[in-house]
């Protein structure tokens, strides 16, 4: 028995102030787990009717476990909430942000659920095309699109090409002329609004790489330049994105007002009515008990009121709106299943200690803790335990001190080598940011539904790792 198991310190001497002591360390916290994830009769987590033991046996660990029913349900809920909130205005579309997580199956799910799809690289476009996603329902983002990416997007009939700079206007116009096409252009503008989020993922303040500044007047210049090229470009609207992990509509209030003032200026000075806006997304999710995300209905109704009031004040017709809730669809629909290896009790001096639980993945499959100082939760997945709760730090197998998956969480004191643990809300920006650091193969991604398991992306092998090595 480890010294701290005796319970002298109740396992909570390392707990941060925000982390509540659990009344039941085996319980699934509401909001953290997908809708079909429960504990089975044997104490093991099941998602979509499939036990974590079956997943580990069939595909190994680590593994991303996608709850297909939950994923589709979240997409449909955003689609319906925004569709209903804007039904009496000019309507609204929801686009899934492929950068959160994209594979051919997910693209097909989003097509079937009636969403559009955002891509931001040639690779994401290739995945969407392989899935057969309709190109007229796709948007192509990116602050530094290559000539080849722009050409291919136009050749396949992209629905909207989101232009990110004045420089790109000339490039898109030139390529469109070469192809004999008219490029459907949406201009991304920066509104100077910094959403309440981590500074590294706030993307609408001025000092950043995205978009064309409203404050400097460049956004108006961009509109004028696009309108001056009717033979190669068609202005389909304006795009604004204010950040990520946003829990309320306050930032959208300011951003929408500023973008609509540009719409009014364009109508007044250029005699052109812009009839479509994309206000982005970045809607937040619950990663742990610190987070209280809004519902799609509350977000949709709040933004609809903001847009309607501002358009009335500016005497503008309400434009058609688009939104991009990528993280809020993908994130909570997935958990990552790991196997426990080393369990180490590190004494910190005096009565203080920290328990490090090492798993068979780490920053190669979830770099967000290291990159964004993100906080995650976790749960003993393969069984229940009567062990007393104690604070642990879940770390990976990589040769980095910053290789941390979960900084602080309560797990039972008897967690040991061979146990399975799961980290929830890992569906967004985890596999997408995955790497082969230390030559570690990337995990499998599986979907589960109605008691069946389906591999979406197979686990990489050592042969895959060495396939590009020319020796």
Short mmCIF file of C-alpha atoms in Angstrom, two decimals:
data_model
loop_
_atom_site.label_atom_id
_atom_site.label_comp_id
_atom_site.label_asym_id
_atom_site.label_seq_id
_atom_site.Cartn_x
_atom_site.Cartn_y
_atom_site.Cartn_z
CA UNK A 1 0.00 0.00 0.00
CA UNK A 2 1.34 3.44 -0.90
CA UNK A 3 1.73 5.76 2.06
CA UNK A 4 -0.96 8.17 0.91
CA UNK A 5 -3.49 5.35 0.59
CA UNK A 6 -3.77 5.32 4.35
CA UNK A 7 -5.78 8.47 3.93
CA UNK A 8 -3.82 10.56 6.42
CA UNK A 9 -3.98 13.48 4.05
CA UNK A 10 -7.25 12.36 2.40
CA UNK A 11 -5.45 12.59 -0.93
CA UNK A 12 -6.38 16.24 -1.45
CA UNK A 13 -3.29 18.15 -0.32
CA UNK A 14 -2.39 18.87 -3.97
CA UNK A 15 -5.90 19.87 -5.07
CA UNK A 16 -6.36 23.27 -6.74
CA UNK A 17 -9.01 25.46 -5.13
CA UNK A 18 -11.47 25.04 -8.01
CA UNK A 19 -11.46 21.22 -7.93
CA UNK A 20 -14.30 19.89 -5.74
CA UNK A 21 -13.80 16.82 -3.60
CA UNK A 22 -15.99 14.10 -5.14
CA UNK A 23 -18.80 12.50 -3.19
CA UNK A 24 -18.41 9.49 -5.51
CA UNK A 25 -15.09 9.15 -7.33
CA UNK A 26 -16.69 6.64 -9.73
CA UNK A 27 -19.50 8.93 -10.88
CA UNK A 28 -19.74 10.42 -14.35
CA UNK A 29 -20.02 14.19 -14.01
CA UNK A 30 -22.96 15.62 -15.96
CA UNK A 31 -21.84 17.61 -18.98
CA UNK A 32 -18.44 15.94 -19.35
CA UNK A 33 -19.48 12.71 -21.04
CA UNK A 34 -21.31 11.94 -24.27
CA UNK A 35 -24.98 11.09 -24.01
CA UNK A 36 -24.61 7.31 -24.37
CA UNK A 37 -21.65 6.92 -22.00
CA UNK A 38 -22.61 5.07 -18.80
CA UNK A 39 -21.14 2.52 -16.41
CA UNK A 40 -22.07 -1.06 -17.24
CA UNK A 41 -23.05 -3.71 -14.75
CA UNK A 42 -19.39 -4.67 -14.35
CA UNK A 43 -18.41 -1.09 -13.55
CA UNK A 44 -16.73 -0.46 -16.89
CA UNK A 45 -17.62 2.55 -19.03
CA UNK A 46 -19.65 1.82 -22.13
CA UNK A 47 -20.28 4.24 -24.98
CA UNK A 48 -22.77 3.47 -27.71
CA UNK A 49 -23.28 0.13 -26.02
CA UNK A 50 -19.61 -0.85 -26.39
CA UNK A 51 -17.44 -1.50 -23.31
CA UNK A 52 -14.02 0.07 -22.94
CA UNK A 53 -12.68 -3.46 -22.41
CA UNK A 54 -13.93 -4.47 -25.85
CA UNK A 55 -12.44 -1.33 -27.38
CA UNK A 56 -9.07 -1.94 -25.75
CA UNK A 57 -9.08 -5.57 -26.86
CA UNK A 58 -10.07 -4.83 -30.46
CA UNK A 59 -8.05 -1.70 -31.28
CA UNK A 60 -5.70 -1.23 -28.33
CA UNK A 61 -4.94 1.94 -26.42
CA UNK A 62 -4.71 4.87 -26.66
CA UNK A 63 -7.88 5.20 -28.69
CA UNK A 64 -10.24 8.06 -29.43
CA UNK A 65 -13.80 6.82 -28.86
CA UNK A 66 -16.40 8.82 -30.80
CA UNK A 67 -20.05 8.57 -29.77
CA UNK A 68 -21.68 8.78 -33.22
CA UNK A 69 -25.17 9.34 -31.85
CA UNK A 70 -23.95 12.17 -29.64
CA UNK A 71 -21.86 13.73 -32.45
CA UNK A 72 -24.77 13.75 -34.87
CA UNK A 73 -27.16 14.91 -32.16
CA UNK A 74 -25.05 17.95 -31.30
CA UNK A 75 -24.78 18.88 -34.96
CA UNK A 76 -28.54 18.60 -35.41
CA UNK A 77 -29.21 20.61 -32.25
CA UNK A 78 -27.07 23.52 -33.46
CA UNK A 79 -28.65 23.27 -36.93
CA UNK A 80 -32.16 23.42 -35.49
CA UNK A 81 -31.45 26.05 -32.82
CA UNK A 82 -29.96 28.57 -35.24
CA UNK A 83 -32.42 27.71 -37.98
CA UNK A 84 -35.35 28.39 -35.66
CA UNK A 85 -33.87 31.52 -34.07
CA UNK A 86 -33.30 33.14 -37.48
CA UNK A 87 -36.36 31.71 -39.23
CA UNK A 88 -38.27 35.00 -39.07
CA UNK A 89 -35.20 36.96 -40.17
CA UNK A 90 -33.16 35.87 -43.21
CA UNK A 91 -32.28 32.37 -42.08
CA UNK A 92 -29.06 30.85 -40.80
CA UNK A 93 -26.73 27.99 -41.73
CA UNK A 94 -24.40 26.00 -39.52
CA UNK A 95 -21.00 24.94 -40.82
CA UNK A 96 -18.94 22.26 -39.11
CA UNK A 97 -15.34 23.41 -38.62
CA UNK A 98 -13.24 20.59 -40.01
CA UNK A 99 -10.14 21.75 -38.15
CA UNK A 100 -11.70 20.48 -34.90
CA UNK A 101 -11.62 16.92 -36.21
CA UNK A 102 -12.11 15.71 -39.76
CA UNK A 103 -12.17 12.34 -41.44
CA UNK A 104 -14.30 11.06 -44.29
CA UNK A 105 -16.91 9.54 -41.96
CA UNK A 106 -17.37 12.80 -40.04
CA UNK A 107 -17.73 14.72 -43.31
CA UNK A 108 -20.43 12.25 -44.38
CA UNK A 109 -22.22 12.61 -41.03
CA UNK A 110 -22.27 16.40 -41.39
CA UNK A 111 -23.60 16.14 -44.93
CA UNK A 112 -26.38 13.83 -43.76
CA UNK A 113 -27.25 16.16 -40.88
CA UNK A 114 -27.58 19.12 -43.24
CA UNK A 115 -24.56 21.16 -42.15
CA UNK A 116 -22.01 22.98 -44.26
CA UNK A 117 -18.29 22.29 -43.88
CA UNK A 118 -15.32 24.59 -43.30
CA UNK A 119 -11.86 23.50 -44.42
CA UNK A 120 -8.64 25.48 -44.16
CA UNK A 121 -5.99 23.46 -46.02
CA UNK A 122 -5.66 21.40 -49.14
CA UNK A 123 -5.53 18.27 -46.98
CA UNK A 124 -8.84 19.04 -45.30
CA UNK A 125 -10.32 19.78 -48.71
CA UNK A 126 -9.04 16.42 -49.97
CA UNK A 127 -10.71 14.60 -47.07
CA UNK A 128 -14.00 16.36 -47.75
CA UNK A 129 -13.81 15.58 -51.46
CA UNK A 130 -13.07 11.91 -50.77
CA UNK A 131 -16.18 11.86 -48.56
CA UNK A 132 -18.24 13.26 -51.44
CA UNK A 133 -19.22 16.38 -49.51
CA UNK A 134 -21.04 18.87 -51.78
CA UNK A 135 -18.55 21.61 -52.65
CA UNK A 136 -21.24 24.28 -52.84
CA UNK A 137 -21.76 23.76 -49.08
CA UNK A 138 -18.07 24.18 -48.30
CA UNK A 139 -16.00 27.18 -47.22
CA UNK A 140 -12.23 27.39 -47.58
CA UNK A 141 -10.43 29.39 -44.87
CA UNK A 142 -6.76 30.11 -44.24
CA UNK A 143 -4.47 33.10 -43.76
CA UNK A 144 -1.85 31.84 -46.24
CA UNK A 145 -3.50 29.68 -48.87
CA UNK A 146 -1.13 28.45 -51.55
CA UNK A 147 -1.72 29.04 -55.23
CA UNK A 148 -2.39 25.31 -55.63
CA UNK A 149 -4.96 25.30 -52.81
CA UNK A 150 -6.83 28.28 -54.24
CA UNK A 151 -6.79 26.79 -57.73
CA UNK A 152 -8.14 23.45 -56.58
CA UNK A 153 -10.83 25.05 -54.43
CA UNK A 154 -12.06 27.08 -57.39
CA UNK A 155 -11.81 24.14 -59.80
CA UNK A 156 -14.02 21.93 -57.62
CA UNK A 157 -16.65 24.66 -57.19
CA UNK A 158 -16.09 25.80 -53.60
CA UNK A 159 -19.12 27.60 -52.18
CA UNK A 160 -17.13 30.37 -50.54
CA UNK A 161 -13.46 31.24 -50.52
CA UNK A 162 -12.72 33.21 -47.35
CA UNK A 163 -10.13 35.81 -48.34
CA UNK A 164 -7.87 36.79 -45.45
CA UNK A 165 -5.77 39.71 -46.75
CA UNK A 166 -5.56 42.46 -49.32
CA UNK A 167 -2.68 40.58 -50.92
CA UNK A 168 -4.86 37.51 -51.38
CA UNK A 169 -7.46 39.47 -53.33
CA UNK A 170 -4.99 39.94 -56.18
CA UNK A 171 -3.92 36.29 -56.05
CA UNK A 172 -7.47 34.93 -56.12
CA UNK A 173 -8.45 37.28 -58.94
CA UNK A 174 -5.43 36.23 -60.97
CA UNK A 175 -6.12 32.49 -60.54
CA UNK A 176 -9.83 32.94 -61.28
CA UNK A 177 -8.92 34.75 -64.51
CA UNK A 178 -6.60 31.91 -65.50
CA UNK A 179 -9.41 29.41 -64.93
CA UNK A 180 -12.07 31.54 -66.58
CA UNK A 181 -14.12 31.44 -63.36
CA UNK A 182 -15.69 33.89 -60.97
CA UNK A 183 -14.46 33.25 -57.43
CA UNK A 184 -17.16 33.37 -54.71
CA UNK A 185 -15.38 35.50 -52.09
CA UNK A 186 -16.16 36.09 -48.44
CA UNK A 187 -13.88 38.61 -46.73
CA UNK A 188 -12.64 37.82 -43.23
CA UNK A 189 -12.54 41.00 -41.17
CA UNK A 190 -11.06 41.56 -37.72
CA UNK A 191 -13.34 43.55 -35.47
CA UNK A 192 -10.96 44.34 -32.61
CA UNK A 193 -13.05 42.22 -30.24
CA UNK A 194 -11.15 39.85 -27.96
CA UNK A 195 -13.46 37.16 -26.64
CA UNK A 196 -13.19 35.89 -23.06
CA UNK A 197 -10.83 33.04 -23.77
CA UNK A 198 -7.19 32.01 -23.59
CA UNK A 199 -5.03 34.65 -25.29
CA UNK A 200 -3.55 32.09 -27.70
CA UNK A 201 -6.97 31.21 -29.14
CA UNK A 202 -8.51 34.69 -29.20
CA UNK A 203 -8.44 35.65 -32.86
CA UNK A 204 -10.21 38.98 -33.39
CA UNK A 205 -7.99 41.52 -31.66
CA UNK A 206 -5.74 43.57 -33.92
CA UNK A 207 -2.32 42.09 -33.15
CA UNK A 208 -2.73 38.70 -34.85
CA UNK A 209 -2.34 37.01 -38.20
CA UNK A 210 -5.98 36.54 -39.21
CA UNK A 211 -8.23 38.78 -41.24
CA UNK A 212 -8.45 42.30 -42.60
CA UNK A 213 -8.72 45.12 -40.11
CA UNK A 214 -11.89 47.13 -39.73
CA UNK A 215 -10.18 49.72 -37.55
CA UNK A 216 -7.50 50.58 -40.11
CA UNK A 217 -10.03 50.89 -42.93
CA UNK A 218 -8.50 47.98 -44.85
CA UNK A 219 -11.73 46.00 -44.66
CA UNK A 220 -13.62 48.69 -46.57
CA UNK A 221 -10.77 48.87 -49.09
CA UNK A 222 -11.00 45.08 -49.52
CA UNK A 223 -14.72 45.27 -50.25
CA UNK A 224 -14.15 47.98 -52.81
CA UNK A 225 -11.37 46.00 -54.51
CA UNK A 226 -13.47 42.84 -54.78
CA UNK A 227 -16.46 44.75 -56.14
CA UNK A 228 -14.13 46.31 -58.74
CA UNK A 229 -13.38 42.84 -60.17
CA UNK A 230 -16.81 41.57 -61.34
CA UNK A 231 -15.18 39.47 -64.06
CA UNK A 232 -13.19 37.36 -61.59
CA UNK A 233 -14.75 37.81 -58.13
CA UNK A 234 -18.18 37.82 -56.56
CA UNK A 235 -18.57 39.15 -53.02
CA UNK A 236 -20.77 36.68 -51.17
CA UNK A 237 -20.41 38.20 -47.71
CA UNK A 238 -18.27 39.07 -44.71
CA UNK A 239 -16.75 36.75 -42.14
CA UNK A 240 -15.86 37.48 -38.52
CA UNK A 241 -14.49 35.11 -35.89
CA UNK A 242 -13.81 36.42 -32.38
CA UNK A 243 -12.14 33.47 -30.67
CA UNK A 244 -12.72 30.07 -29.11
CA UNK A 245 -14.11 28.53 -25.94
CA UNK A 246 -16.71 31.33 -25.64
CA UNK A 247 -19.52 30.90 -23.10
CA UNK A 248 -21.81 33.89 -23.76
CA UNK A 249 -22.91 36.26 -26.51
CA UNK A 250 -21.25 39.43 -25.20
CA UNK A 251 -18.40 39.33 -27.69
CA UNK A 252 -20.80 38.66 -30.56
CA UNK A 253 -22.76 41.76 -29.57
CA UNK A 254 -19.80 44.07 -30.16
CA UNK A 255 -18.45 42.18 -33.18
CA UNK A 256 -21.81 42.02 -34.99
CA UNK A 257 -22.37 45.71 -34.41
CA UNK A 258 -19.02 46.60 -35.96
CA UNK A 259 -19.40 44.29 -38.95
CA UNK A 260 -22.91 45.60 -39.64
CA UNK A 261 -21.60 49.14 -39.55
CA UNK A 262 -19.25 48.14 -42.34
CA UNK A 263 -22.24 46.72 -44.22
CA UNK A 264 -23.99 50.07 -43.79
CA UNK A 265 -20.90 51.95 -44.99
CA UNK A 266 -20.64 49.76 -48.09
CA UNK A 267 -24.30 50.35 -48.90
CA UNK A 268 -23.96 54.10 -48.40
CA UNK A 269 -20.66 54.70 -50.18
CA UNK A 270 -20.51 51.88 -52.73
CA UNK A 271 -24.22 51.33 -53.35
CA UNK A 272 -23.89 47.62 -52.66
CA UNK A 273 -25.87 45.54 -50.18
CA UNK A 274 -24.01 42.71 -48.46
CA UNK A 275 -26.61 40.07 -47.71
CA UNK A 276 -24.59 37.35 -45.93
CA UNK A 277 -22.50 37.32 -42.76
CA UNK A 278 -20.59 34.53 -41.07
CA UNK A 279 -20.11 35.33 -37.39
CA UNK A 280 -17.88 32.33 -36.75
CA UNK A 281 -18.33 30.23 -33.68
CA UNK A 282 -15.91 29.24 -30.99
CA UNK A 283 -18.74 28.21 -28.66
CA UNK A 284 -17.31 26.76 -25.48
CA UNK A 285 -17.57 23.31 -23.96
CA UNK A 286 -17.21 21.90 -20.47
CA UNK A 287 -13.75 20.41 -19.90
CA UNK A 288 -14.13 20.32 -16.11
CA UNK A 289 -16.15 21.88 -13.29
CA UNK A 290 -14.72 25.35 -14.01
CA UNK A 291 -16.69 25.62 -17.24
CA UNK A 292 -20.38 26.43 -17.73
CA UNK A 293 -21.15 26.51 -21.47
CA UNK A 294 -24.34 27.95 -22.91
CA UNK A 295 -26.84 25.84 -24.82
CA UNK A 296 -27.23 26.15 -28.60
CA UNK A 297 -30.71 27.57 -28.05
CA UNK A 298 -29.51 30.32 -25.70
CA UNK A 299 -26.65 31.25 -28.03
CA UNK A 300 -28.85 31.30 -31.13
CA UNK A 301 -31.62 33.34 -29.56
CA UNK A 302 -29.16 35.82 -28.07
CA UNK A 303 -27.27 36.41 -31.31
CA UNK A 304 -30.51 36.65 -33.31
CA UNK A 305 -31.71 39.45 -31.01
CA UNK A 306 -28.39 41.27 -31.34
CA UNK A 307 -28.42 41.14 -35.15
CA UNK A 308 -32.09 42.11 -35.45
CA UNK A 309 -31.74 45.13 -33.17
CA UNK A 310 -28.59 46.40 -34.83
CA UNK A 311 -30.00 45.99 -38.35
CA UNK A 312 -33.11 47.90 -37.31
CA UNK A 313 -31.03 50.75 -35.91
CA UNK A 314 -28.89 50.91 -39.06
CA UNK A 315 -31.97 50.51 -41.30
CA UNK A 316 -30.42 47.47 -42.93
CA UNK A 317 -32.13 44.32 -44.16
CA UNK A 318 -31.10 41.42 -41.92
CA UNK A 319 -28.46 39.37 -43.77
CA UNK A 320 -28.36 35.59 -43.96
CA UNK A 321 -26.16 34.32 -41.13
CA UNK A 322 -23.72 31.43 -40.81
CA UNK A 323 -22.08 29.94 -37.70
CA UNK A 324 -19.27 27.46 -37.06
CA UNK A 325 -19.60 25.42 -33.81
CA UNK A 326 -16.82 22.91 -34.50
CA UNK A 327 -15.51 22.34 -30.97
CA UNK A 328 -19.00 22.30 -29.46
CA UNK A 329 -20.02 19.43 -31.76
CA UNK A 330 -16.88 17.31 -31.77
CA UNK A 331 -15.39 17.93 -28.33
CA UNK A 332 -17.92 16.40 -25.90
CA UNK A 333 -18.72 13.53 -28.27
CA UNK A 334 -15.38 11.82 -27.73
CA UNK A 335 -13.25 10.44 -24.93
CA UNK A 336 -9.71 9.08 -25.08
CA UNK A 337 -9.09 5.64 -23.61
CA UNK A 338 -5.65 4.98 -22.10
CA UNK A 339 -3.93 2.14 -20.27
CA UNK A 340 -2.10 2.94 -17.05
CA UNK A 341 1.60 2.14 -16.78
CA UNK A 342 3.81 3.56 -14.05
CA UNK A 343 2.20 4.96 -10.90
CA UNK A 344 4.66 7.14 -8.99
CA UNK A 345 4.22 8.87 -5.64
CA UNK A 346 6.48 11.92 -5.59
CA UNK A 347 7.11 13.49 -2.18
CA UNK A 348 7.34 17.27 -2.35
CA UNK A 349 8.59 18.00 1.15
CA UNK A 350 6.87 17.82 4.50
CA UNK A 351 3.46 16.18 4.22
CA UNK A 352 3.01 17.10 0.56
CA UNK A 353 3.16 14.69 -2.32
CA UNK A 354 1.85 14.25 -5.84
CA UNK A 355 0.78 11.04 -7.51
CA UNK A 356 1.83 10.76 -11.14
CA UNK A 357 -0.12 8.28 -13.26
CA UNK A 358 1.62 7.57 -16.55
CA UNK A 359 -0.44 6.44 -19.55
CA UNK A 360 0.47 4.99 -22.93
CA UNK A 361 -0.21 8.20 -24.83
CA UNK A 362 0.41 11.83 -23.98
CA UNK A 363 1.22 15.02 -25.81
CA UNK A 364 1.40 13.16 -29.13
CA UNK A 365 -2.37 12.61 -28.95
CA UNK A 366 -3.34 15.59 -26.77
CA UNK A 367 -0.98 18.54 -26.87
CA UNK A 368 -3.61 21.04 -25.70
CA UNK A 369 -2.54 20.89 -22.06
CA UNK A 370 1.01 21.83 -23.03
CA UNK A 371 0.00 24.23 -25.81
CA UNK A 372 -2.93 26.07 -24.23
CA UNK A 373 -2.58 25.23 -20.53
CA UNK A 374 -5.87 23.37 -20.98
CA UNK A 375 -7.52 21.57 -18.08
CA UNK A 376 -9.05 18.13 -18.52
CA UNK A 377 -10.82 15.65 -16.28
CA UNK A 378 -10.50 11.85 -16.20
CA UNK A 379 -12.15 8.76 -14.75
CA UNK A 380 -11.20 5.21 -13.88
CA UNK A 381 -12.85 3.54 -16.86
CA UNK A 382 -12.39 -0.20 -16.61
CA UNK A 383 -13.91 -0.75 -13.16
CA UNK A 384 -15.29 0.98 -10.11
CA UNK A 385 -13.30 1.30 -6.93
CA UNK A 386 -13.86 1.69 -3.21
CA UNK A 387 -10.52 3.47 -2.89
CA UNK A 388 -10.48 6.91 -1.33
CA UNK A 389 -10.29 9.82 -3.80
CA UNK A 390 -6.89 11.43 -4.16
CA UNK A 391 -5.55 14.07 -6.49
CA UNK A 392 -3.42 12.73 -9.31
CA UNK A 393 -1.63 14.12 -12.33
CA UNK A 394 -2.02 12.07 -15.50
CA UNK A 395 1.08 12.27 -17.68
CA UNK A 396 2.22 10.74 -20.93
CA UNK A 397 5.17 8.62 -22.01
CA UNK A 398 7.11 11.31 -23.88
CA UNK A 399 10.53 12.67 -23.05
CA UNK A 400 9.17 16.06 -21.92
CA UNK A 401 8.41 17.37 -18.44
CA UNK A 402 5.48 19.24 -19.96
CA UNK A 403 3.93 16.00 -21.24
CA UNK A 404 0.82 16.33 -19.08
CA UNK A 405 -2.64 15.14 -20.08
CA UNK A 406 -4.63 15.98 -16.93
CA UNK A 407 -3.05 18.41 -14.50
CA UNK A 408 -5.26 17.69 -11.48
CA UNK A 409 -8.14 15.29 -10.90
CA UNK A 410 -9.41 12.95 -8.23
CA UNK A 411 -9.03 9.23 -8.95
CA UNK A 412 -9.30 6.27 -6.56
CA UNK A 413 -6.18 5.63 -4.51
CA UNK A 414 -5.86 2.08 -5.82
CA UNK A 415 -5.29 2.89 -9.50
CA UNK A 416 -2.53 0.59 -10.73
CA UNK A 417 -0.68 -0.62 -13.79
CA UNK A 418 -3.04 -2.16 -16.34
CA UNK A 419 -6.09 -0.11 -15.34
CA UNK A 420 -8.01 1.76 -18.04
CA UNK A 421 -8.73 5.46 -17.63
CA UNK A 422 -10.65 7.78 -19.92
CA UNK A 423 -10.27 11.49 -20.54
CA UNK A 424 -13.53 13.09 -21.76
CA UNK A 425 -14.12 15.98 -24.19
CA UNK A 426 -11.15 15.15 -26.42
CA UNK A 427 -12.96 15.19 -29.77
CA UNK A 428 -11.77 18.65 -30.82
CA UNK A 429 -8.18 19.63 -31.59
CA UNK A 430 -6.66 16.46 -30.10
CA UNK A 431 -6.33 14.06 -33.02
CA UNK A 432 -6.16 17.09 -35.33
CA UNK A 433 -3.03 18.27 -33.49
CA UNK A 434 -1.62 14.77 -32.98
CA UNK A 435 2.02 14.15 -33.85
CA UNK A 436 4.61 11.40 -34.05
CA UNK A 437 6.82 12.94 -31.38
CA UNK A 438 9.38 10.40 -30.13
CA UNK A 439 8.31 8.26 -33.10
CA UNK A 440 5.07 7.29 -31.36
CA UNK A 441 2.35 6.10 -33.77
CA UNK A 442 -0.88 8.07 -33.65
CA UNK A 443 -3.86 6.33 -32.01
CA UNK A 444 -6.86 4.76 -33.64
CA UNK A 445 -10.13 6.68 -33.86
CA UNK A 446 -13.24 4.53 -33.52
CA UNK A 447 -16.94 5.32 -33.54
CA UNK A 448 -19.45 3.41 -31.47
CA UNK A 449 -23.18 3.18 -31.91
CA UNK A 450 -25.90 0.64 -31.10
CA UNK A 451 -23.40 -1.85 -29.69
CA UNK A 452 -21.15 -1.78 -32.75
CA UNK A 453 -17.59 -0.51 -33.11
CA UNK A 454 -16.28 0.95 -36.35
CA UNK A 455 -12.72 2.08 -37.02
CA UNK A 456 -12.70 5.56 -38.56
CA UNK A 457 -8.91 5.98 -38.61
CA UNK A 458 -6.70 2.96 -37.99
CA UNK A 459 -3.82 3.03 -35.55
CA UNK A 460 -0.51 3.92 -37.16
CA UNK A 461 2.20 1.28 -37.28
CA UNK A 462 5.98 1.45 -37.23
CA UNK A 463 5.87 0.81 -40.97
CA UNK A 464 3.78 3.97 -41.32
CA UNK A 465 6.33 5.91 -39.30
CA UNK A 466 9.19 4.75 -41.48
CA UNK A 467 7.40 4.92 -44.83
CA UNK A 468 8.72 8.41 -45.61
CA UNK A 469 12.25 7.75 -44.32
CA UNK A 470 14.43 7.41 -47.41
CA UNK A 471 17.48 6.11 -45.55
#
